[in-house]
Coordinates of N, CA, C and O in Angstrom, one line a residue:
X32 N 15.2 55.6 5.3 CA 13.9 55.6 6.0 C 14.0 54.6 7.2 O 14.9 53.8 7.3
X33 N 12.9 54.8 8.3 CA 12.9 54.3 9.3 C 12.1 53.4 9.2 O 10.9 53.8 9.1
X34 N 12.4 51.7 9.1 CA 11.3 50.9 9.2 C 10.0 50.7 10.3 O 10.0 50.7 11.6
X35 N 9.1 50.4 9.6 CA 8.1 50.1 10.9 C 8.4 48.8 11.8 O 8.7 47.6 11.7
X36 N 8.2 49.8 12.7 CA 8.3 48.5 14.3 C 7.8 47.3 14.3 O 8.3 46.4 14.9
X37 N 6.8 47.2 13.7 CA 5.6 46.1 13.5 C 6.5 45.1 12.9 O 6.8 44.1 13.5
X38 N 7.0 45.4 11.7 CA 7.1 44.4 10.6 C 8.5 43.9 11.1 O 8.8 42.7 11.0
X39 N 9.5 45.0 11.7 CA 10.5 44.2 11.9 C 11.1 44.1 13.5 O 10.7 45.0 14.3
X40 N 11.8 43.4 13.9 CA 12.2 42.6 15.3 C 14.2 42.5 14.9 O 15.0 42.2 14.0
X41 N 14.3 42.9 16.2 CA 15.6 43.1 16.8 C 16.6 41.7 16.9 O 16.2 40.5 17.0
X42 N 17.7 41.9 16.8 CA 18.3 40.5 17.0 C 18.3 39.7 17.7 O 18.1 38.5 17.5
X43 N 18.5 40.3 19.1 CA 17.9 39.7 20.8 C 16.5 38.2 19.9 O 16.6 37.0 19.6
X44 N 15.4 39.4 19.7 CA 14.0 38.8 19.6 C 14.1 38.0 18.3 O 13.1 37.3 17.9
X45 N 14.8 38.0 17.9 CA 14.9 36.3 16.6 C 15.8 35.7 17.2 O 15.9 34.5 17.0
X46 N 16.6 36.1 18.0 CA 17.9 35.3 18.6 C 16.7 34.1 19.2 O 16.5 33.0 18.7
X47 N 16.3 34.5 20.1 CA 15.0 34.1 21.5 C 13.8 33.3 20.7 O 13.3 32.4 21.3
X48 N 13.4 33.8 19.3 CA 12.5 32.9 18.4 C 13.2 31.7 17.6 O 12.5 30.8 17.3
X49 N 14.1 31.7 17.5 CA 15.1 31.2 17.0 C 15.7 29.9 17.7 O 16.0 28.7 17.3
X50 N 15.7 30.4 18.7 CA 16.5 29.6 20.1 C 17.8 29.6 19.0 O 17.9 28.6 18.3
X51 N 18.2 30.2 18.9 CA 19.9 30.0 18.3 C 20.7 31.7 18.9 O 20.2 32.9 19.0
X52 N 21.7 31.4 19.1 CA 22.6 32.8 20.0 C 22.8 34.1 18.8 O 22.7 33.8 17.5
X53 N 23.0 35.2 19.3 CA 23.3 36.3 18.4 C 24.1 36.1 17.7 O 24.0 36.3 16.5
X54 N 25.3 35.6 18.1 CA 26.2 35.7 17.2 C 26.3 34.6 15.9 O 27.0 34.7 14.9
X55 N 25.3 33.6 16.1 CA 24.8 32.8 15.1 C 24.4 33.7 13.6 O 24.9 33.9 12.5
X56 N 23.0 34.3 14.3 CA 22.3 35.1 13.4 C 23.5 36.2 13.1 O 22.9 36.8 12.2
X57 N 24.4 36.6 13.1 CA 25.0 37.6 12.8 C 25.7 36.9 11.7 O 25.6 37.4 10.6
X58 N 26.7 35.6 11.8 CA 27.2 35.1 11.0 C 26.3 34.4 9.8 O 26.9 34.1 8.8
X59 N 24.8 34.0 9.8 CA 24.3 34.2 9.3 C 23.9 35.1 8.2 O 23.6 34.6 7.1
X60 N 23.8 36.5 8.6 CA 24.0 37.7 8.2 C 24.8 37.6 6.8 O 24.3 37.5 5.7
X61 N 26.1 37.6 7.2 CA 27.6 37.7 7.1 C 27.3 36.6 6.3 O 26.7 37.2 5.4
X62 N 27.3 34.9 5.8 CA 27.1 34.6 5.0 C 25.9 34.3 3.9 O 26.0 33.5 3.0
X63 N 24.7 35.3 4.3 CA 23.5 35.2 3.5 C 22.4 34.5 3.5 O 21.5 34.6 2.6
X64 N 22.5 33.4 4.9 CA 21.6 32.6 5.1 C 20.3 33.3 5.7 O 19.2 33.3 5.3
X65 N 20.9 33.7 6.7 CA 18.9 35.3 6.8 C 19.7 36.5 6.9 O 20.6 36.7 7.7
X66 N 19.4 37.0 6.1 CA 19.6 38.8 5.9 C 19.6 39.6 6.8 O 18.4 39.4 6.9
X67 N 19.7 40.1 7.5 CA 19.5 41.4 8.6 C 19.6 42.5 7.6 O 20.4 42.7 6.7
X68 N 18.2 43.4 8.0 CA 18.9 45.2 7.9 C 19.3 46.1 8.4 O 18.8 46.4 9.4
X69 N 20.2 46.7 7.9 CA 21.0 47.6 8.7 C 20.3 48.6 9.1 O 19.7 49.3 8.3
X70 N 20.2 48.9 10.1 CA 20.1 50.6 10.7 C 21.3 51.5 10.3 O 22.4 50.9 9.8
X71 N 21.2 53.1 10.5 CA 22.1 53.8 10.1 C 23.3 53.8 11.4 O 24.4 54.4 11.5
X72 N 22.6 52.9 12.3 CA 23.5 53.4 13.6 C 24.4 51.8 13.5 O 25.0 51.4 14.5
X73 N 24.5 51.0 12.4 CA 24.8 49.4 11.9 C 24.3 48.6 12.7 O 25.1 47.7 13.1
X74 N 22.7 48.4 13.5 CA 22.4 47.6 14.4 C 21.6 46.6 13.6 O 21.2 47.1 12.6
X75 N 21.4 45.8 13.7 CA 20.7 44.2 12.9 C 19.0 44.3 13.1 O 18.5 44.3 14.2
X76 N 18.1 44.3 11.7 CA 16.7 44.4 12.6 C 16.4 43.0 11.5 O 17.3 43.0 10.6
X77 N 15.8 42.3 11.4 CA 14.9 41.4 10.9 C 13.9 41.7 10.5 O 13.2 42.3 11.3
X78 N 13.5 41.5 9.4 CA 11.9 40.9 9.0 C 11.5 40.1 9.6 O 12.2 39.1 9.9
X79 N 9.8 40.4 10.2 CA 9.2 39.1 11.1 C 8.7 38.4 9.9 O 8.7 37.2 10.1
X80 N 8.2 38.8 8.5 CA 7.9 38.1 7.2 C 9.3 36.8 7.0 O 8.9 35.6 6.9
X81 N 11.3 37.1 7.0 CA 11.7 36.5 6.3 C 12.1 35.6 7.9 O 12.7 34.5 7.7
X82 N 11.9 36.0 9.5 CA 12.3 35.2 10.0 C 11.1 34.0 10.7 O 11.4 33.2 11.6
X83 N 9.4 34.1 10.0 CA 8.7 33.1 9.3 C 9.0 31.9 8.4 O 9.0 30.6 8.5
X84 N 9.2 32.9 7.4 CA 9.8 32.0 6.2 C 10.8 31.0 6.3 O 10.7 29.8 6.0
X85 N 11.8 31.7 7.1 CA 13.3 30.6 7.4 C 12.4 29.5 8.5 O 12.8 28.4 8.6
X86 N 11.7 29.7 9.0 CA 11.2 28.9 9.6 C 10.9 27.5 9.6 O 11.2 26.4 10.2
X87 N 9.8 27.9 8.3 CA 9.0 27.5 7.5 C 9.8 26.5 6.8 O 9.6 25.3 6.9
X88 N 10.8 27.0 6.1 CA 11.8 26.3 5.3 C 12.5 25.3 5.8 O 12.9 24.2 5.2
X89 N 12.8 25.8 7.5 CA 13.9 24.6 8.1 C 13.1 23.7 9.1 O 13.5 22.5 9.0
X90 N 12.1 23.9 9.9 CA 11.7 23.1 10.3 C 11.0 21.8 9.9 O 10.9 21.0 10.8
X91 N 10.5 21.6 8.4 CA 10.4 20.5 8.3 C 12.1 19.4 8.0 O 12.1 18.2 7.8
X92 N 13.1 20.2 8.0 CA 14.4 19.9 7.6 C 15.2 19.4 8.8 O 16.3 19.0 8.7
X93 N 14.3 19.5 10.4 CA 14.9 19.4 11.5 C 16.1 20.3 12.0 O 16.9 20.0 12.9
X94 N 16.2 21.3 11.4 CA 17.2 22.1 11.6 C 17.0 23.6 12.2 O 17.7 24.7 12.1
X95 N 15.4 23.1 13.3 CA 14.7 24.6 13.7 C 14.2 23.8 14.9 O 13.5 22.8 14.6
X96 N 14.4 24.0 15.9 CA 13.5 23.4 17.3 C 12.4 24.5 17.3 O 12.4 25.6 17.9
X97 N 11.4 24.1 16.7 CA 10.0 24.7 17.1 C 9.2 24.5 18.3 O 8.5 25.3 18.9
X98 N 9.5 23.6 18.5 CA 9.0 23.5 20.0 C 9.0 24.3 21.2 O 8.5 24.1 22.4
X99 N 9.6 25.2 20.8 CA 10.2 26.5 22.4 C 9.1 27.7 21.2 O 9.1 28.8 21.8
X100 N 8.6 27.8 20.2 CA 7.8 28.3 19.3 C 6.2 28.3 19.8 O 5.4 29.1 20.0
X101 N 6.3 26.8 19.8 CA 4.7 26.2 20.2 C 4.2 26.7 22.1 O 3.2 27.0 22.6
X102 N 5.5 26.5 22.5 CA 5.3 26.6 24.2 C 5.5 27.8 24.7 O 5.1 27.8 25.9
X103 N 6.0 29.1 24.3 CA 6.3 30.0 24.2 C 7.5 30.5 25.6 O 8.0 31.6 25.6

């Protein structure tokens, strides 16, 4: 099935929310720290629900520059 657009965001656009590079989030991926789902074509989409959450989790841990979050 084809997810809805709404709920989920592209690697670019968590890369860019994130302030951390693609290829981070991919190795990420790759060891299970945020999940990506696959499309059938193998391209990476995110949940905007679990790339909240990781948020949520790391920035009080100092390990999330929210500040490029706040300023947009």
């Amino acid at each position: 099935t084809i997810p809805k657009k709404k709920e989920f965001i592209t690697i670019r656009v968590a890369a860019d929310i994130l302030d951390f590079s693609t290829s981070t989030l991919r190795h990420w991926d790759k060891i299970g720290k945020l999940r990506a789902v696959r499309q059938p074509n193998s391209y990476r989409l995110y949940k905007m629900k679990d790339i909240l959450k990781f948020i949520r989790e790391n920035a009080n841990l100092g390990k999330i520059r929210t500040k490029r979050l706040l300023t947009g």
